[in-house]
Amino acid sequence: MLLSIVLPVYNEQEVLPALFAALPPVLERIGCSYELIFIDDGSRDSTRSILNEHAAKDDRIKVLAFSRNFGQQAAITAGLDFANGDAVVVMDADLQDPPELLETMVEQFKKGFDVVSTQRISREGESIFKKATANAFYSFMKKAVDERLPAQCGDFRLFSRGAVQAIRKFREQHRFMRGLVAWLGLRETIVRFHRPARAAGETKYPPWKLVKLAWTAISSFSAMPLRICLSAGIMLTSFGLAYSVYAIYAAIFIKSTTPGWSSLVCFQLLFNGATLTAVGLVGDYVGRIYDEAKQRPLYVLGDSVNVDSSGCAHRVVWINPPDATEAEAPHVFRFEEAKANPARYRKSA
Ligand code: UDP
Ligand code: MG
């Protein structure tokens, strides 16, 4: 049996030594052959060179390097595209997904499950704010998106080869892997674990990125926000109509038409705000449809080590490989020279 481990990495130079110390011994213990597929998601620190060093020594360590940062979900997609294993595990590189759990996950896989998900019983080293927002997110997703979305399950998951083949067929731009898995309805079991704090380095998910991921999750699986808008719109319009009837009645019969300037302003703001929010929301969905219509690749590979990626349609050949000579990349040399000698290349007035 071949076990593939897919590890998206983005600026993880601090944590990689700990990962390389912890992961291989666990895999040796499990006793099956394995491959580690690292997806370098456009890191700007020395992640790349650390990975290349390990890959040079061991051809079971494979590296796919993106041309820029495409995000963790795209990195997972690339990993699943290139994994050859009978079982494929997706895990974070920061040891928050404990490698020791792999043994249990493989046992469950051998029992015949297509997907082995992991559920966090506790979360160490995370702020109360993050825990609270995560809880709110999971319960909303369960109600709005899919009943089968288990709470507190991240992307740390084992897939059978069949499950991977099914997932590979989904090429949508705005991806939320957990949602896809729930949607597919594969035979799934859950292993529970205590999630430790990051072994080193910092989280790559600042709050705005989490909000973006949450919104992708909601909007790519549910039209509920649009329906909420519609209901709110109907409610506000009914209220407006009722108020108009009352205003006409008051003007004709009670003759108490006090200058209702302030209430008018309030209603104007309320209704205009609601309209703009609804239009913005629809605009966001339309934007997402536009993204899908373009059918762009989900990621672009820069290069790869120990993986044959020549067949990958979305691959760029570096114009400026680090060891290029002046004859091979004259424009790069000119650019470097211009940076060093700005005076020489300044535009004449
Ligand atoms: N990651 C990535 N691309 C990104 C952000 C994160 O490949 O744009 C990787 C990161 O290197 C890590 C995993 O995704 O291996 C999870 O990220 P992180 O640990 O920062 O998230 P958290 O655990 O804080 O939610
Ligand atoms: Mg983490």
mmCIF file of N, CA and C in Angstrom, residues 2-53:
data_model
loop_
_atom_site.group_PDB
_atom_site.id
_atom_site.type_symbol
_atom_site.label_atom_id
_atom_site.label_comp_id
_atom_site.label_asym_id
_atom_site.label_seq_id
_atom_site.Cartn_x
_atom_site.Cartn_y
_atom_site.Cartn_z
ATOM 1 N N LEU A 2 0.502 2.207 -0.873
ATOM 2 C CA LEU A 2 1.240 3.480 -0.905
ATOM 3 C C LEU A 2 0.389 4.552 -0.229
ATOM 4 N N LEU A 3 1.008 5.255 0.727
ATOM 5 C CA LEU A 3 0.306 6.334 1.428
ATOM 6 C C LEU A 3 0.882 7.669 0.964
ATOM 7 N N SER A 4 0.029 8.546 0.440
ATOM 8 C CA SER A 4 0.506 9.881 0.031
ATOM 9 C C SER A 4 0.116 10.883 1.096
ATOM 10 N N ILE A 5 1.057 11.735 1.459
ATOM 11 C CA ILE A 5 0.728 12.807 2.406
ATOM 12 C C ILE A 5 0.851 14.132 1.648
ATOM 13 N N VAL A 6 -0.222 14.876 1.614
ATOM 14 C CA VAL A 6 -0.245 16.160 0.905
ATOM 15 C C VAL A 6 -0.098 17.286 1.928
ATOM 16 N N LEU A 7 0.951 18.097 1.751
ATOM 17 C CA LEU A 7 1.201 19.163 2.725
ATOM 18 C C LEU A 7 1.331 20.526 2.044
ATOM 19 N N PRO A 8 0.295 21.369 2.135
ATOM 20 C CA PRO A 8 0.433 22.726 1.600
ATOM 21 C C PRO A 8 1.327 23.545 2.521
ATOM 22 N N VAL A 9 2.264 24.271 1.962
ATOM 23 C CA VAL A 9 3.141 25.089 2.812
ATOM 24 C C VAL A 9 3.277 26.499 2.260
ATOM 25 N N TYR A 10 3.191 27.450 3.160
ATOM 26 C CA TYR A 10 3.323 28.848 2.780
ATOM 27 C C TYR A 10 4.147 29.547 3.860
ATOM 28 N N ASN A 11 5.355 29.925 3.509
ATOM 29 C CA ASN A 11 6.277 30.577 4.458
ATOM 30 C C ASN A 11 6.403 29.789 5.764
ATOM 31 N N GLU A 12 6.822 28.551 5.663
ATOM 32 C CA GLU A 12 6.880 27.695 6.853
ATOM 33 C C GLU A 12 8.306 27.309 7.228
ATOM 34 N N GLN A 13 9.286 28.173 6.955
ATOM 35 C CA GLN A 13 10.667 27.789 7.232
ATOM 36 C C GLN A 13 10.903 27.431 8.704
ATOM 37 N N GLU A 14 10.182 28.075 9.621
ATOM 38 C CA GLU A 14 10.433 27.810 11.052
ATOM 39 C C GLU A 14 9.987 26.409 11.446
ATOM 40 N N VAL A 15 8.910 25.930 10.819
ATOM 41 C CA VAL A 15 8.309 24.695 11.324
ATOM 42 C C VAL A 15 8.797 23.452 10.562
ATOM 43 N N LEU A 16 9.382 23.640 9.382
ATOM 44 C CA LEU A 16 9.750 22.469 8.570
ATOM 45 C C LEU A 16 10.737 21.519 9.257
ATOM 46 N N PRO A 17 11.772 22.047 9.964
ATOM 47 C CA PRO A 17 12.671 21.088 10.638
ATOM 48 C C PRO A 17 11.919 20.176 11.602
ATOM 49 N N ALA A 18 10.990 20.757 12.373
ATOM 50 C CA ALA A 18 10.215 19.936 13.333
ATOM 51 C C ALA A 18 9.362 18.917 12.580
ATOM 52 N N LEU A 19 8.819 19.330 11.444
ATOM 53 C CA LEU A 19 7.974 18.412 10.662
ATOM 54 C C LEU A 19 8.798 17.242 10.134
ATOM 55 N N PHE A 20 9.986 17.552 9.594
ATOM 56 C CA PHE A 20 10.831 16.476 9.056
ATOM 57 C C PHE A 20 11.364 15.565 10.159
ATOM 58 N N ALA A 21 11.391 16.068 11.394
ATOM 59 C CA ALA A 21 11.821 15.208 12.505
ATOM 60 C C ALA A 21 10.661 14.316 12.948
ATOM 61 N N ALA A 22 9.431 14.832 12.870
ATOM 62 C CA ALA A 22 8.300 14.109 13.470
ATOM 63 C C ALA A 22 7.591 13.158 12.512
ATOM 64 N N LEU A 23 7.464 13.566 11.249
ATOM 65 C CA LEU A 23 6.589 12.802 10.339
ATOM 66 C C LEU A 23 7.171 11.458 9.856
ATOM 67 N N PRO A 24 8.414 11.444 9.298
ATOM 68 C CA PRO A 24 8.908 10.156 8.764
ATOM 69 C C PRO A 24 8.909 9.004 9.759
ATOM 70 N N PRO A 25 9.321 9.218 11.066
ATOM 71 C CA PRO A 25 9.289 8.068 11.986
ATOM 72 C C PRO A 25 7.893 7.460 12.119
ATOM 73 N N VAL A 26 6.861 8.296 12.134
ATOM 74 C CA VAL A 26 5.488 7.773 12.256
ATOM 75 C C VAL A 26 5.158 6.930 11.025
ATOM 76 N N LEU A 27 5.565 7.429 9.857
ATOM 77 C CA LEU A 27 5.254 6.704 8.616
ATOM 78 C C LEU A 27 5.997 5.378 8.558
ATOM 79 N N GLU A 28 7.244 5.390 9.045
ATOM 80 C CA GLU A 28 8.013 4.129 9.084
ATOM 81 C C GLU A 28 7.285 3.129 9.977
ATOM 82 N N ARG A 29 6.753 3.639 11.089
ATOM 83 C CA ARG A 29 6.064 2.766 12.047
ATOM 84 C C ARG A 29 4.820 2.143 11.421
ATOM 85 N N ILE A 30 4.129 2.924 10.609
ATOM 86 C CA ILE A 30 2.912 2.394 9.977
ATOM 87 C C ILE A 30 3.293 1.246 9.033
ATOM 88 N N GLY A 31 4.474 1.379 8.449
ATOM 89 C CA GLY A 31 5.032 0.233 7.724
ATOM 90 C C GLY A 31 4.636 0.132 6.261
ATOM 91 N N CYS A 32 3.944 1.111 5.712
ATOM 92 C CA CYS A 32 3.665 1.038 4.270
ATOM 93 C C CYS A 32 4.590 2.021 3.553
ATOM 94 N N SER A 33 4.684 1.873 2.231
ATOM 95 C CA SER A 33 5.524 2.833 1.514
ATOM 96 C C SER A 33 4.776 4.168 1.451
ATOM 97 N N TYR A 34 5.526 5.232 1.332
ATOM 98 C CA TYR A 34 4.863 6.539 1.382
ATOM 99 C C TYR A 34 5.529 7.549 0.461
ATOM 100 N N GLU A 35 4.806 8.629 0.167
ATOM 101 C CA GLU A 35 5.382 9.796 -0.513
ATOM 102 C C GLU A 35 4.864 11.047 0.189
ATOM 103 N N LEU A 36 5.742 12.030 0.313
ATOM 104 C CA LEU A 36 5.323 13.304 0.895
ATOM 105 C C LEU A 36 5.256 14.319 -0.235
ATOM 106 N N ILE A 37 4.088 14.866 -0.476
ATOM 107 C CA ILE A 37 3.955 15.850 -1.556
ATOM 108 C C ILE A 37 3.793 17.229 -0.938
ATOM 109 N N PHE A 38 4.826 18.035 -1.058
ATOM 110 C CA PHE A 38 4.758 19.397 -0.537
ATOM 111 C C PHE A 38 4.329 20.331 -1.651
ATOM 112 N N ILE A 39 3.374 21.186 -1.365
ATOM 113 C CA ILE A 39 2.994 22.189 -2.350
ATOM 114 C C ILE A 39 3.437 23.526 -1.803
ATOM 115 N N ASP A 40 4.443 24.091 -2.433
ATOM 116 C CA ASP A 40 4.916 25.390 -1.985
ATOM 117 C C ASP A 40 4.028 26.459 -2.616
ATOM 118 N N ASP A 41 3.206 27.054 -1.766
ATOM 119 C CA ASP A 41 2.185 27.978 -2.251
ATOM 120 C C ASP A 41 2.752 29.402 -2.386
ATOM 121 N N GLY A 42 3.839 29.513 -3.154
ATOM 122 C CA GLY A 42 4.422 30.842 -3.393
ATOM 123 C C GLY A 42 5.118 31.432 -2.180
ATOM 124 N N SER A 43 5.824 30.602 -1.410
ATOM 125 C CA SER A 43 6.506 31.118 -0.210
ATOM 126 C C SER A 43 7.576 32.121 -0.586
ATOM 127 N N ARG A 44 7.816 33.059 0.326
ATOM 128 C CA ARG A 44 8.851 34.049 0.047
ATOM 129 C C ARG A 44 10.018 33.925 1.018
ATOM 130 N N ASP A 45 9.992 32.939 1.883
ATOM 131 C CA ASP A 45 11.136 32.739 2.771
ATOM 132 C C ASP A 45 11.950 31.545 2.253
ATOM 133 N N SER A 46 12.689 30.863 3.113
ATOM 134 C CA SER A 46 13.548 29.801 2.582
ATOM 135 C C SER A 46 12.857 28.424 2.562
ATOM 136 N N THR A 47 11.534 28.402 2.654
ATOM 137 C CA THR A 47 10.770 27.143 2.582
ATOM 138 C C THR A 47 11.215 26.301 1.387
ATOM 139 N N ARG A 48 11.278 26.946 0.243
ATOM 140 C CA ARG A 48 11.608 26.263 -1.005
ATOM 141 C C ARG A 48 12.954 25.542 -0.928
ATOM 142 N N SER A 49 13.985 26.264 -0.455
ATOM 143 C CA SER A 49 15.313 25.639 -0.454
ATOM 144 C C SER A 49 15.360 24.507 0.573
ATOM 145 N N ILE A 50 14.654 24.656 1.694
ATOM 146 C CA ILE A 50 14.645 23.565 2.685
ATOM 147 C C ILE A 50 13.995 22.325 2.052
ATOM 148 N N LEU A 51 12.885 22.531 1.354
ATOM 149 C CA LEU A 51 12.187 21.400 0.725
ATOM 150 C C LEU A 51 13.081 20.751 -0.331
ATOM 151 N N ASN A 52 13.716 21.593 -1.158
ATOM 152 C CA ASN A 52 14.573 21.050 -2.217
ATOM 153 C C ASN A 52 15.725 20.231 -1.645
ATOM 154 N N GLU A 53 16.277 20.712 -0.536
ATOM 155 C CA GLU A 53 17.379 19.984 0.102
ATOM 156 C C GLU A 53 16.934 18.568 0.489
#
